[in-house]
PDB file of C-alpha atoms in Angstrom:
ATOM      1  CA  UNK Y   3      48.627   5.627  68.885  1.00  0.00           C
ATOM      2  CA  UNK Y   4      47.209   9.426  68.933  1.00  0.00           C
ATOM      3  CA  UNK Y   5      46.520  10.809  71.796  1.00  0.00           C
ATOM      4  CA  UNK Y   6      42.497  11.207  72.800  1.00  0.00           C
ATOM      5  CA  UNK Y   7      40.876  13.434  75.320  1.00  0.00           C
ATOM      6  CA  UNK Y   8      36.854  12.184  76.333  1.00  0.00           C
ATOM      7  CA  UNK Y   9      34.610  14.949  77.385  1.00  0.00           C
ATOM      8  CA  UNK Y  10      31.361  14.114  79.477  1.00  0.00           C
ATOM      9  CA  UNK Y  11      28.905  16.272  79.974  1.00  0.00           C
ATOM     10  CA  UNK Y  12      27.266  16.503  83.308  1.00  0.00           C
ATOM     11  CA  UNK Y  13      24.362  17.997  84.639  1.00  0.00           C
ATOM     12  CA  UNK Y  14      23.300  16.083  87.964  1.00  0.00           C
ATOM     13  CA  UNK Y  15      24.428  12.255  86.553  1.00  0.00           C
ATOM     14  CA  UNK Y  16      25.496  10.928  89.908  1.00  0.00           C
ATOM     15  CA  UNK Y  17      23.281   7.635  89.118  1.00  0.00           C
ATOM     16  CA  UNK Y  18      25.160   7.386  85.257  1.00  0.00           C
ATOM     17  CA  UNK Y  19      29.049   8.231  85.979  1.00  0.00           C
ATOM     18  CA  UNK Y  20      30.470   5.859  87.547  1.00  0.00           C
ATOM     19  CA  UNK Y  21      29.792   3.525  84.134  1.00  0.00           C
ATOM     20  CA  UNK Y  22      30.227   6.232  81.810  1.00  0.00           C
ATOM     21  CA  UNK Y  23      33.305   6.976  83.170  1.00  0.00           C
ATOM     22  CA  UNK Y  24      34.621   3.574  82.679  1.00  0.00           C
ATOM     23  CA  UNK Y  25      33.309   2.609  79.453  1.00  0.00           C
ATOM     24  CA  UNK Y  26      36.776   5.920  78.431  1.00  0.00           C
ATOM     25  CA  UNK Y  27      38.805   4.263  80.668  1.00  0.00           C
ATOM     26  CA  UNK Y  28      41.678   3.835  77.845  1.00  0.00           C
ATOM     27  CA  UNK Y  29      41.125   7.381  77.074  1.00  0.00           C
ATOM     28  CA  UNK Y  30      44.498   9.865  77.732  1.00  0.00           C
ATOM     29  CA  UNK Y  31      42.909  12.631  79.610  1.00  0.00           C
ATOM     30  CA  UNK Y  32      39.098  12.060  80.336  1.00  0.00           C
ATOM     31  CA  UNK Y  33      36.907  15.757  81.329  1.00  0.00           C
ATOM     32  CA  UNK Y  34      34.138  15.845  83.137  1.00  0.00           C
ATOM     33  CA  UNK Y  35      32.106  19.305  82.080  1.00  0.00           C
ATOM     34  CA  UNK Y  36      29.333  19.269  85.463  1.00  0.00           C
ATOM     35  CA  UNK Y  37      26.614  21.985  84.870  1.00  0.00           C
ATOM     36  CA  UNK Y  38      26.722  22.487  88.816  1.00  0.00           C
ATOM     37  CA  UNK Y  39      25.671  19.174  89.606  1.00  0.00           C
ATOM     38  CA  UNK Y  40      24.230  19.222  93.068  1.00  0.00           C
ATOM     39  CA  UNK Y  41      23.661  15.310  93.339  1.00  0.00           C
ATOM     40  CA  UNK Y  42      26.888  14.337  94.238  1.00  0.00           C
ATOM     41  CA  UNK Y  43      28.954  13.761  90.671  1.00  0.00           C
ATOM     42  CA  UNK Y  44      30.910  16.302  90.350  1.00  0.00           C
ATOM     43  CA  UNK Y  45      32.536  14.837  93.762  1.00  0.00           C
ATOM     44  CA  UNK Y  46      32.195  11.503  92.647  1.00  0.00           C
ATOM     45  CA  UNK Y  47      33.661  12.594  88.981  1.00  0.00           C
ATOM     46  CA  UNK Y  48      37.143  13.388  91.424  1.00  0.00           C
ATOM     47  CA  UNK Y  49      37.065  10.769  93.047  1.00  0.00           C
ATOM     48  CA  UNK Y  50      37.202   8.670  90.021  1.00  0.00           C
ATOM     49  CA  UNK Y  51      40.456  10.832  88.302  1.00  0.00           C
ATOM     50  CA  UNK Y  52      38.660  12.820  86.126  1.00  0.00           C
ATOM     51  CA  UNK Y  53      39.488  16.731  85.836  1.00  0.00           C
ATOM     52  CA  UNK Y  54      36.147  18.439  85.574  1.00  0.00           C
ATOM     53  CA  UNK Y  55      35.840  21.877  84.689  1.00  0.00           C
ATOM     54  CA  UNK Y  56      31.972  23.681  86.184  1.00  0.00           C
ATOM     55  CA  UNK Y  57      30.093  26.264  84.303  1.00  0.00           C
ATOM     56  CA  UNK Y  58      26.517  27.309  84.758  1.00  0.00           C
ATOM     57  CA  UNK Y  59      23.919  25.075  81.795  1.00  0.00           C
ATOM     58  CA  UNK Y  60      22.647  27.144  78.811  1.00  0.00           C
ATOM     59  CA  UNK Y  61      22.213  24.595  76.483  1.00  0.00           C
ATOM     60  CA  UNK Y  62      24.428  22.438  75.157  1.00  0.00           C
ATOM     61  CA  UNK Y  63      25.907  23.296  71.637  1.00  0.00           C
ATOM     62  CA  UNK Y  64      27.085  26.359  74.118  1.00  0.00           C
ATOM     63  CA  UNK Y  65      28.187  23.836  76.476  1.00  0.00           C
ATOM     64  CA  UNK Y  66      30.222  21.379  74.016  1.00  0.00           C
ATOM     65  CA  UNK Y  67      31.743  24.519  72.535  1.00  0.00           C
ATOM     66  CA  UNK Y  68      33.121  25.662  75.688  1.00  0.00           C
ATOM     67  CA  UNK Y  69      34.578  22.617  76.496  1.00  0.00           C
ATOM     68  CA  UNK Y  70      36.037  21.332  73.360  1.00  0.00           C
ATOM     69  CA  UNK Y  71      39.067  23.858  72.952  1.00  0.00           C
ATOM     70  CA  UNK Y  72      39.929  23.210  76.997  1.00  0.00           C
ATOM     71  CA  UNK Y  73      40.890  19.785  75.783  1.00  0.00           C
ATOM     72  CA  UNK Y  74      44.686  18.511  75.757  1.00  0.00           C
ATOM     73  CA  UNK Y  75      45.117  16.311  72.370  1.00  0.00           C
ATOM     74  CA  UNK Y  76      43.675  17.021  69.218  1.00  0.00           C
ATOM     75  CA  UNK Y  77      42.034  13.373  69.169  1.00  0.00           C
ATOM     76  CA  UNK Y  78      38.125  13.947  71.077  1.00  0.00           C
ATOM     77  CA  UNK Y  79      35.847  11.129  71.680  1.00  0.00           C
ATOM     78  CA  UNK Y  80      32.374  12.697  73.521  1.00  0.00           C
ATOM     79  CA  UNK Y  81      30.241  10.449  75.374  1.00  0.00           C
ATOM     80  CA  UNK Y  82      26.794  11.935  77.012  1.00  0.00           C
ATOM     81  CA  UNK Y  83      26.624  10.263  80.568  1.00  0.00           C
ATOM     82  CA  UNK Y  84      23.559   8.629  79.518  1.00  0.00           C
ATOM     83  CA  UNK Y  85      25.696   7.075  76.704  1.00  0.00           C
ATOM     84  CA  UNK Y  86      28.760   3.573  76.657  1.00  0.00           C
ATOM     85  CA  UNK Y  87      31.663   2.715  74.910  1.00  0.00           C
ATOM     86  CA  UNK Y  88      31.124  -0.761  74.704  1.00  0.00           C
ATOM     87  CA  UNK Y  89      34.832  -2.815  74.508  1.00  0.00           C
ATOM     88  CA  UNK Y  90      34.764  -3.544  70.692  1.00  0.00           C
ATOM     89  CA  UNK Y  91      34.077   0.611  69.682  1.00  0.00           C
ATOM     90  CA  UNK Y  92      37.243   0.838  72.079  1.00  0.00           C
ATOM     91  CA  UNK Y  93      39.180  -1.430  70.333  1.00  0.00           C
ATOM     92  CA  UNK Y  94      38.208   0.460  67.018  1.00  0.00           C
ATOM     93  CA  UNK Y  95      39.450   3.752  68.156  1.00  0.00           C
ATOM     94  CA  UNK Y  96      42.366   2.559  69.524  1.00  0.00           C
ATOM     95  CA  UNK Y  97      43.283   1.188  66.325  1.00  0.00           C
ATOM     96  CA  UNK Y  98      41.630   4.335  64.135  1.00  0.00           C
ATOM     97  CA  UNK Y  99      43.590   5.988  66.255  1.00  0.00           C
ATOM     98  CA  UNK Y 100      47.513   3.910  65.946  1.00  0.00           C
ATOM     99  CA  UNK Y 101      46.824   5.180  61.994  1.00  0.00           C
ATOM    100  CA  UNK Y 102      44.512   8.521  61.315  1.00  0.00           C
ATOM    101  CA  UNK Y 103      42.959   8.612  57.988  1.00  0.00           C
ATOM    102  CA  UNK Y 104      44.812  11.409  56.141  1.00  0.00           C
ATOM    103  CA  UNK Y 105      42.227  14.373  55.837  1.00  0.00           C
ATOM    104  CA  UNK Y 106      39.505  13.367  57.686  1.00  0.00           C
ATOM    105  CA  UNK Y 107      38.990  14.993  60.618  1.00  0.00           C
ATOM    106  CA  UNK Y 108      35.168  13.392  62.542  1.00  0.00           C
ATOM    107  CA  UNK Y 109      33.805  10.260  62.285  1.00  0.00           C
ATOM    108  CA  UNK Y 110      30.287   9.183  62.817  1.00  0.00           C
ATOM    109  CA  UNK Y 111      29.283   7.123  65.519  1.00  0.00           C
ATOM    110  CA  UNK Y 112      25.580   5.012  65.198  1.00  0.00           C
ATOM    111  CA  UNK Y 113      23.848   4.615  68.434  1.00  0.00           C
ATOM    112  CA  UNK Y 114      21.513   0.761  69.375  1.00  0.00           C
ATOM    113  CA  UNK Y 115      19.530   2.849  71.541  1.00  0.00           C
ATOM    114  CA  UNK Y 116      17.271   1.555  74.405  1.00  0.00           C
ATOM    115  CA  UNK Y 117      13.736   3.380  76.119  1.00  0.00           C
ATOM    116  CA  UNK Y 118      11.998   2.106  78.808  1.00  0.00           C
ATOM    117  CA  UNK Y 119      13.991  -1.348  79.640  1.00  0.00           C
ATOM    118  CA  UNK Y 120      13.727  -2.998  76.080  1.00  0.00           C
ATOM    119  CA  UNK Y 121      15.551  -1.754  72.487  1.00  0.00           C
ATOM    120  CA  UNK Y 122      14.320   0.255  69.881  1.00  0.00           C
ATOM    121  CA  UNK Y 123      14.756  -1.549  66.856  1.00  0.00           C
ATOM    122  CA  UNK Y 124      12.459   1.152  64.484  1.00  0.00           C
ATOM    123  CA  UNK Y 125      10.053   3.635  65.696  1.00  0.00           C
ATOM    124  CA  UNK Y 126      13.032   6.435  63.699  1.00  0.00           C
ATOM    125  CA  UNK Y 127      15.650   4.749  65.953  1.00  0.00           C
ATOM    126  CA  UNK Y 128      17.273   2.811  63.562  1.00  0.00           C
ATOM    127  CA  UNK Y 129      19.645   4.071  62.198  1.00  0.00           C
ATOM    128  CA  UNK Y 130      20.737   6.591  65.207  1.00  0.00           C
ATOM    129  CA  UNK Y 131      23.977   8.167  63.920  1.00  0.00           C
ATOM    130  CA  UNK Y 132      26.088  10.933  65.642  1.00  0.00           C
ATOM    131  CA  UNK Y 133      29.526  12.631  65.188  1.00  0.00           C
ATOM    132  CA  UNK Y 134      31.666  11.880  68.632  1.00  0.00           C
ATOM    133  CA  UNK Y 135      35.138  11.535  67.486  1.00  0.00           C
ATOM    134  CA  UNK Y 136      36.780  13.993  65.901  1.00  0.00           C
ATOM    135  CA  UNK Y 137      40.006  16.050  66.055  1.00  0.00           C
ATOM    136  CA  UNK Y 138      39.405  19.202  68.076  1.00  0.00           C
ATOM    137  CA  UNK Y 139      40.340  22.081  66.043  1.00  0.00           C
ATOM    138  CA  UNK Y 140      38.837  21.129  63.178  1.00  0.00           C
ATOM    139  CA  UNK Y 141      35.020  20.926  64.733  1.00  0.00           C
ATOM    140  CA  UNK Y 142      32.928  22.402  66.581  1.00  0.00           C
ATOM    141  CA  UNK Y 143      29.353  22.232  67.206  1.00  0.00           C
ATOM    142  CA  UNK Y 144      26.037  24.257  65.420  1.00  0.00           C
ATOM    143  CA  UNK Y 145      24.917  26.865  67.258  1.00  0.00           C
ATOM    144  CA  UNK Y 146      21.231  25.221  68.048  1.00  0.00           C
ATOM    145  CA  UNK Y 147      19.374  24.477  71.122  1.00  0.00           C
ATOM    146  CA  UNK Y 148      18.332  21.303  70.381  1.00  0.00           C
ATOM    147  CA  UNK Y 149      19.706  18.332  68.258  1.00  0.00           C
ATOM    148  CA  UNK Y 150      22.932  20.703  67.105  1.00  0.00           C
ATOM    149  CA  UNK Y 151      25.245  18.590  65.268  1.00  0.00           C
ATOM    150  CA  UNK Y 152      29.331  18.738  64.186  1.00  0.00           C
ATOM    151  CA  UNK Y 153      30.341  21.144  61.663  1.00  0.00           C
ATOM    152  CA  UNK Y 154      33.485  19.440  60.292  1.00  0.00           C
ATOM    153  CA  UNK Y 155      36.443  21.296  58.600  1.00  0.00           C
ATOM    154  CA  UNK Y 156      37.483  18.900  56.447  1.00  0.00           C
ATOM    155  CA  UNK Y 157      36.073  14.669  55.688  1.00  0.00           C
ATOM    156  CA  UNK Y 158      34.239  12.863  57.701  1.00  0.00           C
ATOM    157  CA  UNK Y 159      34.225   9.105  57.794  1.00  0.00           C
ATOM    158  CA  UNK Y 160      32.057   6.370  59.768  1.00  0.00           C
ATOM    159  CA  UNK Y 161      32.516   3.972  62.158  1.00  0.00           C
ATOM    160  CA  UNK Y 162      31.238  -0.012  62.499  1.00  0.00           C
ATOM    161  CA  UNK Y 163      30.563  -0.545  66.031  1.00  0.00           C
ATOM    162  CA  UNK Y 164      27.740   1.652  68.053  1.00  0.00           C
ATOM    163  CA  UNK Y 165      27.612   3.322  71.009  1.00  0.00           C
ATOM    164  CA  UNK Y 166      25.422   2.322  73.648  1.00  0.00           C
ATOM    165  CA  UNK Y 167      22.753   4.803  74.696  1.00  0.00           C
ATOM    166  CA  UNK Y 168      19.941   4.710  77.370  1.00  0.00           C
ATOM    167  CA  UNK Y 169      17.626   8.412  78.289  1.00  0.00           C
ATOM    168  CA  UNK Y 170      15.377   7.198  80.209  1.00  0.00           C
ATOM    169  CA  UNK Y 171      15.826   7.016  83.845  1.00  0.00           C
ATOM    170  CA  UNK Y 172      11.075   7.121  84.689  1.00  0.00           C
ATOM    171  CA  UNK Y 173       8.559   8.253  82.201  1.00  0.00           C
ATOM    172  CA  UNK Y 174       8.762  11.219  84.328  1.00  0.00           C
ATOM    173  CA  UNK Y 175      11.680  12.362  84.122  1.00  0.00           C
ATOM    174  CA  UNK Y 176      11.529  11.590  80.424  1.00  0.00           C
ATOM    175  CA  UNK Y 177       8.993  14.094  79.759  1.00  0.00           C
ATOM    176  CA  UNK Y 178       9.974  16.664  82.051  1.00  0.00           C
ATOM    177  CA  UNK Y 179      13.210  15.801  79.444  1.00  0.00           C
ATOM    178  CA  UNK Y 180      11.429  16.324  76.925  1.00  0.00           C
ATOM    179  CA  UNK Y 181       9.550  19.528  77.785  1.00  0.00           C
ATOM    180  CA  UNK Y 182      13.192  21.194  77.901  1.00  0.00           C
ATOM    181  CA  UNK Y 183      13.755  20.231  74.272  1.00  0.00           C
ATOM    182  CA  UNK Y 184      10.353  21.550  73.450  1.00  0.00           C
ATOM    183  CA  UNK Y 185      11.238  24.764  75.527  1.00  0.00           C
ATOM    184  CA  UNK Y 186      14.823  25.240  73.839  1.00  0.00           C
ATOM    185  CA  UNK Y 187      13.136  24.004  70.328  1.00  0.00           C
ATOM    186  CA  UNK Y 188      10.585  26.683  70.373  1.00  0.00           C
ATOM    187  CA  UNK Y 189      13.690  29.834  70.624  1.00  0.00           C
ATOM    188  CA  UNK Y 190      15.230  27.348  67.546  1.00  0.00           C
ATOM    189  CA  UNK Y 191      12.305  28.096  65.799  1.00  0.00           C
ATOM    190  CA  UNK Y 192      11.080  30.823  66.555  1.00  0.00           C
ATOM    191  CA  UNK Y 193      13.489  32.807  62.866  1.00  0.00           C
ATOM    192  CA  UNK Y 194      12.458  30.295  60.410  1.00  0.00           C
ATOM    193  CA  UNK Y 195       8.513  29.933  61.420  1.00  0.00           C
ATOM    194  CA  UNK Y 196       5.817  32.305  59.708  1.00  0.00           C
ATOM    195  CA  UNK Y 197       2.609  32.719  61.300  1.00  0.00           C
ATOM    196  CA  UNK Y 198       1.461  29.934  63.618  1.00  0.00           C
ATOM    197  CA  UNK Y 199      -2.178  28.007  61.997  1.00  0.00           C
ATOM    198  CA  UNK Y 200      -3.105  24.647  62.507  1.00  0.00           C
ATOM    199  CA  UNK Y 201      -0.955  23.572  61.120  1.00  0.00           C
ATOM    200  CA  UNK Y 202       1.782  23.992  63.263  1.00  0.00           C
ATOM    201  CA  UNK Y 203      -1.015  22.621  66.383  1.00  0.00           C
ATOM    202  CA  UNK Y 204      -2.614  19.460  64.578  1.00  0.00           C
ATOM    203  CA  UNK Y 205      -1.124  18.416  61.633  1.00  0.00           C
ATOM    204  CA  UNK Y 206       2.769  18.601  62.532  1.00  0.00           C
ATOM    205  CA  UNK Y 207       2.200  16.557  66.148  1.00  0.00           C
ATOM    206  CA  UNK Y 208      -0.327  14.454  64.014  1.00  0.00           C
ATOM    207  CA  UNK Y 209       2.535  13.181  61.922  1.00  0.00           C
ATOM    208  CA  UNK Y 210       5.331  13.069  63.606  1.00  0.00           C
ATOM    209  CA  UNK Y 211       3.732  10.615  65.619  1.00  0.00           C
ATOM    210  CA  UNK Y 212       2.344   9.057  62.111  1.00  0.00           C
ATOM    211  CA  UNK Y 213       6.355   9.180  60.525  1.00  0.00           C
ATOM    212  CA  UNK Y 214       7.037   7.159  63.832  1.00  0.00           C
ATOM    213  CA  UNK Y 215       4.720   5.138  64.829  1.00  0.00           C
ATOM    214  CA  UNK Y 216       3.876   3.929  61.323  1.00  0.00           C
ATOM    215  CA  UNK Y 217       5.926   4.817  58.740  1.00  0.00           C
ATOM    216  CA  UNK Y 218       8.883   4.057  60.426  1.00  0.00           C
ATOM    217  CA  UNK Y 219       8.128   0.795  62.227  1.00  0.00           C
ATOM    218  CA  UNK Y 220       7.194   1.790  65.591  1.00  0.00           C
ATOM    219  CA  UNK Y 221       4.463  -0.618  65.539  1.00  0.00           C
ATOM    220  CA  UNK Y 222       7.083  -3.081  65.134  1.00  0.00           C
ATOM    221  CA  UNK Y 223       8.604  -1.995  68.866  1.00  0.00           C
ATOM    222  CA  UNK Y 224       4.928  -2.713  69.998  1.00  0.00           C
ATOM    223  CA  UNK Y 225       4.045  -0.602  73.791  1.00  0.00           C
ATOM    224  CA  UNK Y 226       8.598   1.548  73.401  1.00  0.00           C
ATOM    225  CA  UNK Y 227       7.089   2.041  69.718  1.00  0.00           C
ATOM    226  CA  UNK Y 228       3.335   3.847  70.978  1.00  0.00           C
ATOM    227  CA  UNK Y 229       4.835   5.904  73.686  1.00  0.00           C
ATOM    228  CA  UNK Y 230       8.025   6.667  71.145  1.00  0.00           C
ATOM    229  CA  UNK Y 231       5.893   7.838  68.588  1.00  0.00           C
ATOM    230  CA  UNK Y 232       3.081   9.265  71.324  1.00  0.00           C
ATOM    231  CA  UNK Y 233       6.008  11.127  73.138  1.00  0.00           C
ATOM    232  CA  UNK Y 234       7.261  12.806  69.110  1.00  0.00           C
ATOM    233  CA  UNK Y 235       3.339  14.043  68.638  1.00  0.00           C
ATOM    234  CA  UNK Y 236       3.649  15.623  72.572  1.00  0.00           C
ATOM    235  CA  UNK Y 237       6.925  17.616  71.291  1.00  0.00           C
ATOM    236  CA  UNK Y 238       5.817  18.813  68.475  1.00  0.00           C
ATOM    237  CA  UNK Y 239       3.088  20.237  69.701  1.00  0.00           C
ATOM    238  CA  UNK Y 240       4.246  22.231  72.803  1.00  0.00           C
ATOM    239  CA  UNK Y 241       7.173  23.515  70.920  1.00  0.00           C
ATOM    240  CA  UNK Y 242       4.302  25.906  68.579  1.00  0.00           C
ATOM    241  CA  UNK Y 243       2.474  25.998  71.724  1.00  0.00           C
ATOM    242  CA  UNK Y 244       5.676  27.612  73.893  1.00  0.00           C
ATOM    243  CA  UNK Y 245       6.623  29.316  70.932  1.00  0.00           C
ATOM    244  CA  UNK Y 246       3.318  31.172  70.841  1.00  0.00           C
ATOM    245  CA  UNK Y 247       3.613  31.666  74.402  1.00  0.00           C
ATOM    246  CA  UNK Y 248       7.630  32.606  73.685  1.00  0.00           C
ATOM    247  CA  UNK Y 249       6.140  35.352  71.004  1.00  0.00           C
ATOM    248  CA  UNK Y 250       3.381  37.033  73.809  1.00  0.00           C
ATOM    249  CA  UNK Y 251       5.988  37.319  75.729  1.00  0.00           C
ATOM    250  CA  UNK Y 252       4.568  34.550  78.774  1.00  0.00           C
ATOM    251  CA  UNK Y 253       5.637  31.507  79.817  1.00  0.00           C
TER     252      UNK Y 253
END
């Protein structure tokens, strides 16, 4: 079996760190990339036997690209602190690494998402997939502030089993996170967005809600789906408000 490093980015994840490390206990190396946590995450990760490297947080892709070359092994499994490797996914990865496919340098993994205590079956999250298993020297993240994906120098395969993902802590914490995303997205969108018009502030947020709640059947997820649709519209609106502020040197 090829050896593997599990990389776990953290930033004040004391509520997640023990469970996420336990879910990757089959890895030959567990590398926690800590963004100067102040809640005990760093100390707990060390106590659990992980190797911990620390760096001030810029944005997700920057943090991950800094960490990837520091992995000791060729294959990397990158797992966010709010994700868990299920036993079925663990077994699939172990079997794959016994005889890796020639030319394949990365794998898409689907996620089983939960929000506000409920599984999300629709709302645009149904087919959520991320590249999380990849070769260290053949892959890196796009230089984007939000939702950066892996750029692979080679073929990409797909795994059958899913990551468990629960990004929700409390509603207020989730809105704080979405506000941060809107701030980072404003920077990404600055170069590719022309003059801001009512289209950006009214039509695009409305379409964000309509797409998730109606087109992608969010209404079938009940209150959870309605909330996701609303938040998607809100984040789009805030993205352009923050871009408007950014262009005026305001915060």
